[in-house]
Tab-separated table of C-alpha atoms and ligand atoms in Angstrom:
chain	number	residue	atom	x	y	z
A	24	MET	CA	87.273	10.779	-44.526
A	25	THR	CA	88.176	8.885	-41.457
A	26	GLU	CA	91.483	10.787	-41.347
A	27	ILE	CA	89.870	13.955	-40.094
A	28	PRO	CA	89.709	13.967	-36.285
A	29	GLU	CA	86.283	13.765	-34.921
A	30	HIS	CA	86.536	16.872	-32.812
A	31	LEU	CA	87.357	18.934	-35.878
A	32	LEU	CA	84.347	17.564	-37.646
A	33	LYS	CA	82.212	18.529	-34.730
A	34	ARG	CA	83.522	22.036	-34.886
A	35	SER	CA	82.808	22.458	-38.590
A	36	LYS	CA	79.352	21.046	-38.007
A	37	ALA	CA	78.816	23.574	-35.305
A	38	ALA	CA	79.927	26.361	-37.602
A	39	LYS	CA	77.524	25.216	-40.260
A	40	GLY	CA	74.745	24.830	-37.742
A	41	LYS	CA	75.292	28.392	-36.569
A	42	SER	CA	75.179	29.809	-40.087
A	43	ASP	CA	72.119	27.731	-40.822
A	44	GLY	CA	70.317	29.131	-37.848
A	45	GLY	CA	71.271	26.173	-35.616
A	46	GLY	CA	68.820	23.935	-33.869
A	47	SER	CA	69.349	21.119	-36.394
A	48	ASP	CA	72.284	19.704	-34.491
A	49	ASP	CA	71.985	17.538	-31.450
A	50	GLY	CA	74.272	16.890	-28.521
A	51	GLY	CA	77.336	19.057	-27.674
A	52	ALA	CA	76.909	21.422	-30.653
A	53	GLY	CA	74.348	23.422	-28.667
A	54	PRO	CA	76.627	24.521	-25.842
A	55	GLU	CA	79.415	25.433	-28.227
A	56	SER	CA	77.233	27.599	-30.461
A	57	ALA	CA	75.879	29.291	-27.365
A	58	SER	CA	79.363	30.141	-26.109
A	59	SER	CA	80.394	31.441	-29.527
A	60	GLY	CA	77.240	33.494	-29.659
A	61	GLU	CA	78.144	35.089	-26.354
A	62	ALA	CA	81.625	35.825	-27.593
A	63	SER	CA	80.301	37.496	-30.708
A	64	SER	CA	77.792	39.537	-28.779
A	65	SER	CA	80.419	40.612	-26.266
A	66	ALA	CA	82.734	41.689	-29.017
A	67	PRO	CA	80.635	44.711	-30.034
A	68	VAL	CA	80.349	45.726	-26.398
A	69	ALA	CA	84.089	45.630	-26.037
A	70	ALA	CA	84.361	47.660	-29.188
A	71	SER	CA	82.029	50.390	-28.035
A	72	PRO	CA	84.360	51.731	-25.299
A	73	SER	CA	86.915	52.331	-28.002
A	74	THR	CA	84.433	54.330	-30.095
A	75	PRO	CA	83.718	56.866	-27.285
A	76	ALA	CA	87.433	57.557	-27.494
A	77	ALA	CA	86.477	60.141	-30.091
A	78	PRO	CA	83.917	61.915	-27.838
A	79	ALA	CA	86.519	61.699	-25.083
A	80	VAL	CA	88.289	64.523	-26.856
A	81	GLU	CA	85.210	66.629	-26.341
A	82	PHE	CA	85.199	66.099	-22.572
A	83	PRO	CA	88.332	68.150	-21.998
A	84	ASN	CA	86.387	70.974	-23.620
A	85	LEU	CA	83.632	70.543	-21.082
A	86	ASP	CA	86.033	70.589	-18.166
A	87	PRO	CA	87.684	73.930	-18.954
A	88	THR	CA	84.230	75.503	-19.049
A	89	PRO	CA	83.520	74.795	-15.371
A	90	GLU	CA	86.997	76.022	-14.515
A	91	PRO	CA	86.534	79.692	-15.469
A	92	PRO	CA	83.975	80.148	-12.622
A	93	LYS	CA	86.837	79.425	-10.207
A	94	PRO	CA	88.624	82.724	-10.919
A	95	GLU	CA	85.249	84.483	-10.517
A	96	PRO	CA	84.741	83.719	-6.843
A	97	SER	CA	87.942	85.590	-6.084
A	98	TYR	CA	86.350	88.962	-6.755
A	99	VAL	CA	82.834	87.755	-6.047
A	100	THR	CA	83.823	86.894	-2.528
A	101	ALA	CA	85.804	90.097	-2.362
A	102	SER	CA	82.725	92.079	-3.273
A	103	LYS	CA	80.683	90.081	-0.819
A	104	ALA	CA	83.207	90.840	1.866
A	105	ARG	CA	83.079	94.489	0.847
A	106	ASN	CA	79.322	94.456	1.294
A	107	ARG	CA	79.581	93.153	4.835
A	108	ILE	CA	82.422	95.281	6.119
A	109	PRO	CA	83.382	98.198	3.844
A	110	VAL	CA	87.096	98.786	3.534
A	111	TRP	CA	86.775	102.231	5.093
A	112	ALA	CA	85.153	100.632	8.141
A	113	LEU	CA	87.919	98.114	8.730
A	114	PRO	CA	89.863	100.380	11.109
A	115	VAL	CA	86.627	100.959	13.002
A	116	VAL	CA	86.011	97.235	13.242
A	117	ALA	CA	89.594	96.638	14.287
A	118	ALA	CA	89.246	99.288	16.996
A	119	LEU	CA	86.007	97.814	18.366
A	120	PRO	CA	87.599	95.644	21.069
A	121	VAL	CA	89.670	98.556	22.293
A	122	TRP	CA	86.632	100.801	22.325
A	123	ALA	CA	84.539	98.190	24.138
A	124	TRP	CA	87.273	97.832	26.707
A	125	SER	CA	87.630	101.543	27.303
A	126	TYR	CA	83.857	102.003	27.268
A	127	ALA	CA	83.450	99.305	29.901
A	128	GLY	CA	86.148	101.145	31.837
A	129	THR	CA	84.124	104.349	31.908
A	130	MET	CA	80.945	102.501	32.808
A	131	GLN	CA	82.542	100.710	35.718
A	132	GLN	CA	84.358	103.433	37.518
A	133	PRO	CA	86.764	102.287	40.222
A	134	GLU	CA	84.602	103.960	42.876
A	135	VAL	CA	81.624	101.771	41.994
A	136	GLU	CA	83.590	98.581	42.525
A	137	ASP	CA	85.424	99.832	45.611
A	138	PRO	CA	84.056	98.089	48.735
A	139	VAL	CA	84.663	101.326	50.646
A	140	PHE	CA	82.083	103.102	48.469
A	141	ILE	CA	79.659	100.194	48.395
A	142	GLU	CA	79.754	99.354	52.101
A	143	SER	CA	79.677	102.968	53.242
A	144	ALA	CA	76.611	103.657	51.102
A	145	GLU	CA	74.816	100.590	52.448
A	146	LEU	CA	75.714	101.559	55.982
A	147	TYR	CA	74.376	105.094	55.586
A	148	THR	CA	70.964	103.545	54.971
A	149	SER	CA	71.110	100.533	57.321
A	150	ALA	CA	72.379	102.614	60.260
A	151	GLY	CA	69.384	104.933	59.889
A	152	CYS	CA	71.313	108.064	58.856
A	153	ALA	CA	69.374	108.293	55.580
A	154	GLY	CA	66.080	108.289	57.482
A	155	CYS	CA	66.839	111.608	59.217
A	156	HIS	CA	69.325	113.237	56.827
A	157	GLY	CA	67.822	112.112	53.493
A	158	ALA	CA	69.010	109.399	51.125
A	159	GLY	CA	71.057	111.954	49.219
A	160	GLY	CA	71.987	113.901	52.365
A	161	GLY	CA	69.582	116.727	51.523
A	162	GLY	CA	68.405	116.969	55.127
A	163	GLY	CA	65.224	116.192	57.053
A	164	THR	CA	64.948	115.811	60.786
A	165	GLY	CA	68.713	116.262	60.777
A	166	TYR	CA	70.817	118.837	59.013
A	167	GLN	CA	71.662	118.732	55.341
A	168	LEU	CA	74.960	116.922	54.811
A	169	SER	CA	75.310	117.230	51.028
A	170	ASP	CA	76.722	120.034	48.852
A	171	GLY	CA	79.649	120.586	51.154
A	172	GLU	CA	77.461	121.342	54.206
A	173	VAL	CA	78.980	118.718	56.486
A	174	ILE	CA	82.479	119.695	55.383
A	175	THR	CA	81.776	123.308	56.287
A	176	THR	CA	80.754	122.215	59.784
A	177	PHE	CA	83.636	119.751	60.118
A	178	PRO	CA	86.644	120.643	57.956
A	179	GLU	CA	88.467	117.676	59.494
A	180	VAL	CA	87.152	114.106	59.529
A	181	ILE	CA	88.168	113.526	63.153
A	182	ASP	CA	85.787	116.175	64.517
A	183	GLN	CA	82.844	114.698	62.678
A	184	MET	CA	83.774	111.277	64.065
A	185	ALA	CA	83.687	112.572	67.614
A	186	HIS	CA	80.374	114.354	67.056
A	187	VAL	CA	78.574	111.411	65.492
A	188	ALA	CA	79.918	108.961	68.087
A	189	ARG	CA	78.876	111.161	70.999
A	190	GLY	CA	75.617	112.502	69.568
A	191	SER	CA	74.145	115.916	70.293
A	192	GLN	CA	72.520	115.480	73.716
A	193	ALA	CA	75.808	114.998	75.582
A	194	ILE	CA	76.805	118.533	74.554
A	195	GLN	CA	73.344	120.068	74.634
A	196	GLY	CA	73.535	123.862	74.273
A	197	GLU	CA	77.263	123.866	73.508
A	198	THR	CA	78.768	125.393	70.414
A	199	TYR	CA	80.408	123.084	67.902
A	200	GLY	CA	81.590	123.147	64.309
A	201	ALA	CA	83.999	125.443	62.484
A	202	ASP	CA	83.604	129.143	63.372
A	203	GLY	CA	81.052	128.222	66.034
A	204	ARG	CA	78.613	127.311	63.291
A	205	ARG	CA	76.270	125.146	65.378
A	206	VAL	CA	74.736	125.023	68.793
A	207	SER	CA	73.928	121.460	69.783
A	208	GLY	CA	70.180	120.860	70.019
A	209	GLU	CA	69.382	124.104	68.253
A	210	SER	CA	67.561	122.271	65.504
A	211	GLY	CA	64.989	121.097	68.032
A	212	ALA	CA	65.811	117.426	67.496
A	213	ALA	CA	68.622	115.201	68.689
A	214	MET	CA	71.419	113.473	66.877
A	215	PRO	CA	71.454	109.998	68.470
A	216	ALA	CA	74.796	108.869	69.964
A	217	GLN	CA	76.354	105.905	68.192
A	218	LEU	CA	78.166	104.450	71.242
A	219	GLY	CA	77.368	100.741	71.444
A	220	THR	CA	75.706	100.928	68.031
A	221	LEU	CA	78.354	101.308	65.321
A	222	THR	CA	81.761	99.682	65.189
A	223	ARG	CA	84.920	101.766	64.791
A	224	LEU	CA	85.176	100.864	61.126
A	225	GLU	CA	81.487	101.573	60.520
A	226	LEU	CA	81.876	105.040	62.025
A	227	GLU	CA	84.651	105.804	59.553
A	228	LEU	CA	82.745	104.325	56.630
A	229	VAL	CA	79.499	106.176	57.221
A	230	ILE	CA	81.351	109.448	57.637
A	231	PHE	CA	83.306	108.757	54.473
A	232	HIS	CA	79.996	108.342	52.628
A	233	GLU	CA	78.640	111.634	53.927
A	234	ARG	CA	81.782	113.537	53.008
A	235	ALA	CA	83.101	111.905	49.831
A	236	THR	CA	79.944	110.626	48.193
A	237	LEU	CA	77.248	113.014	49.440
A	238	SER	CA	79.263	116.187	49.891
A	239	GLY	CA	81.841	115.715	47.118
A	240	GLU	CA	84.927	116.105	49.262
A	241	ASP	CA	88.215	116.319	47.376
A	242	MET	CA	89.638	112.815	47.517
A	243	ASP	CA	92.927	113.915	45.962
A	244	GLN	CA	93.948	115.852	49.047
A	245	PRO	CA	96.999	114.562	50.931
A	246	GLY	CA	96.354	111.505	53.096
A	247	TYR	CA	92.865	110.825	51.762
A	248	GLU	CA	93.856	107.800	49.719
A	249	ASP	CA	95.726	106.465	52.759
A	250	TRP	CA	92.556	106.768	54.811
A	251	MET	CA	90.551	104.906	52.183
A	252	GLU	CA	93.234	102.224	52.001
A	253	HIS	CA	93.068	101.868	55.774
A	254	MET	CA	89.298	101.274	55.597
A	255	ARG	CA	89.741	98.868	52.695
A	256	GLU	CA	92.281	96.820	54.647
A	257	GLN	CA	90.097	96.731	57.742
A	258	ALA	CA	87.050	95.720	55.718
A	259	GLU	CA	89.001	92.840	54.189
A	260	SER	CA	90.787	91.702	57.359
A	261	GLY	CA	87.815	92.133	59.685
A	262	GLY	CA	89.531	94.876	61.675
A	263	GLY	CA	87.832	97.754	63.476
A	264	GLU	CA	85.020	95.505	64.687
A	265	GLU	CA	84.978	96.818	68.251
A	266	LEU	CA	81.780	98.703	69.080
A	267	LEU	CA	82.163	102.383	69.904
A	268	ASP	CA	82.430	103.012	73.652
A	269	GLU	CA	83.312	105.808	76.082
A	270	GLU	CA	86.960	104.820	76.027
A	271	TYR	CA	87.186	105.118	72.275
A	272	LEU	CA	85.295	108.425	72.429
A	273	ASP	CA	87.934	109.737	74.826
A	274	PHE	CA	90.571	108.670	72.345
A	275	LEU	CA	88.748	110.524	69.555
A	276	LEU	CA	88.600	113.648	71.757
A	277	LEU	CA	92.379	113.512	72.169
A	278	CYS	CA	92.692	113.653	68.407
A	279	ALA	CA	89.918	116.191	67.700
A	280	ASN	CA	90.253	119.974	67.457
A	281	PRO	CA	89.070	121.891	70.571
A	282	ASP	CA	88.053	124.849	68.384
A	283	VAL	CA	85.509	122.638	66.597
A	284	THR	CA	84.646	119.912	69.103
A	285	PRO	CA	83.610	120.638	72.734
A	286	GLY	CA	85.719	118.653	75.204
A	287	ALA	CA	88.455	117.899	72.656
A	288	THR	CA	92.093	118.470	73.650
A	289	GLY	CA	93.933	118.094	70.353
A	290	GLU	CA	96.743	116.284	72.152
A	291	GLY	CA	96.869	113.580	69.576
A	292	SER	CA	97.143	109.850	70.045
A	293	PRO	CA	99.141	108.731	73.128
A	294	ASP	CA	100.609	105.964	70.959
A	295	PRO	CA	100.721	107.155	67.342
A	296	GLU	CA	102.611	104.040	66.240
A	297	GLU	CA	100.178	101.529	67.729
A	298	GLN	CA	96.979	103.542	67.398
A	299	PRO	CA	97.217	106.597	65.145
A	300	CYS	CA	94.341	109.090	65.081
A	301	PRO	CA	91.734	107.882	62.555
A	302	GLY	CA	90.996	109.658	59.295
A	303	PRO	CA	93.329	111.571	57.001
A	304	PRO	CA	96.239	113.222	58.861
A	305	GLN	CA	95.279	116.722	60.015
A	306	GLU	CA	97.174	119.779	58.989
A	307	GLY	CA	99.042	120.718	62.150
A	308	GLY	CA	97.817	120.193	65.673
A	309	GLU	CA	98.241	116.477	66.153
A	310	GLU	CA	101.823	116.773	67.369
A	311	ALA	CA	100.871	119.324	70.050
B	27	HEC	C1	66.740	110.212	64.565
B	27	HEC	C2	67.228	111.048	63.466
B	27	HEC	C3	68.704	111.000	63.162
B	27	HEC	C4	69.428	109.923	62.846
B	27	HEC	C5	68.984	108.453	62.753
B	27	HEC	C6	70.732	110.400	62.537
B	27	HEC	N1	70.793	111.742	62.705
B	27	HEC	FE1	72.418	112.898	62.450
B	27	HEC	N2	71.417	114.490	63.207
B	27	HEC	C7	70.104	114.490	63.546
B	27	HEC	C8	69.767	115.771	64.080
B	27	HEC	C9	68.369	116.163	64.570
B	27	HEC	C10	70.928	116.540	64.075
B	27	HEC	C11	71.086	117.966	64.626
B	27	HEC	C12	70.984	117.885	66.125
B	27	HEC	C13	71.184	119.236	66.758
B	27	HEC	O1	70.264	120.068	66.696
B	27	HEC	O2	72.274	119.430	67.306
B	27	HEC	C14	71.927	115.706	63.480
B	27	HEC	C15	73.230	116.117	63.249
B	27	HEC	C16	74.162	115.369	62.557
B	27	HEC	C17	75.432	115.871	62.160
B	27	HEC	C18	75.980	117.287	62.331
B	27	HEC	C19	75.718	118.040	61.051
B	27	HEC	C20	75.950	119.527	61.186
B	27	HEC	O3	76.225	120.158	60.151
B	27	HEC	O4	75.848	120.047	62.302
B	27	HEC	C21	76.068	114.843	61.539
B	27	HEC	C22	77.455	114.845	60.895
B	27	HEC	C23	75.186	113.716	61.580
B	27	HEC	N3	74.035	114.061	62.190
B	27	HEC	C24	75.485	112.483	61.060
B	27	HEC	C25	74.675	111.361	61.212
B	27	HEC	C26	75.070	110.027	60.882
B	27	HEC	C27	76.410	109.603	60.300
B	27	HEC	C28	74.018	109.214	61.154
B	27	HEC	C29	73.927	107.701	60.990
B	27	HEC	C30	74.872	106.932	61.745
B	27	HEC	C31	72.982	110.051	61.695
B	27	HEC	N4	73.394	111.336	61.686
B	27	HEC	C32	71.767	109.577	62.125
B	27	HEC	C33	69.222	113.448	63.399
B	27	HEC	C34	69.576	112.133	63.098
């Protein structure tokens, strides 16, 4: 009996104690039975992951089922897209930016943005012209200027410039205008002279407004665009700021037509290179 090592005896005792329900042993048997008990209880747990291996075959069946919905969105989204923008409307949608651009182009006509139009319109009011001739040039204390009226009186810009600068009282009782259309002062009121009041550029601008904007003068006629460009340049560079005076009026009378403007000579500018006659070039006459 003594031949059997003591540690082996202890182990067999522990095995007996475990099968007996334990508790009868004392000393180190307790810890050993507890560790073996843990091992036995952990064994089933370790075994259980291997059992789900059978259900694991079923999972692949579950996965393919969610997958089919993936093909669906392809036409679901297509139909959704069709609901928002129908295929037939796609060209319309594609053309929208172009249309918006061209529409904005029609809304903002070049004339509206042109400082020549804007400043001349403001000047017509601020210089008091609108007060006597009407905001739209329909007439009042002064003659009607709209509907071609002022162009009938003054076929050329230069004659209107001379008349407005000088006013009506300086030529009281004299005939002026194309075909002797007017007699100065005949209306019973006076057209105030603009000497010392308007600048050279302002005179051109306000007359441009009366002719082009109020009276619908043909702006495509030869030289008209050049005249507008001249005003544009002066407005930007600050040119033409000298106030109208007698000297400048004399210059205007050299350029104006004696058949339309009393006191005019029609000689033309003494220095056409340095100081050309203002307004669009006249048809004949200036080189007299
Ligand atoms: C105080 C009122 C008054 C103001 C301000 C006034 N005018 Fe006149 N205007 C008249 C009267 C009145 C006549 C006609 C005078 C006459 O009987 O000869 C006239 C005549 C004219 C004529 C000649 C038209 C034609 O067919 O015979 C022109 C062009 C003109 N004015 C432009 C202007 C301009 C440009 C301004 C602004 C700078 C202006 N007027 C400011 C009262 C005015």
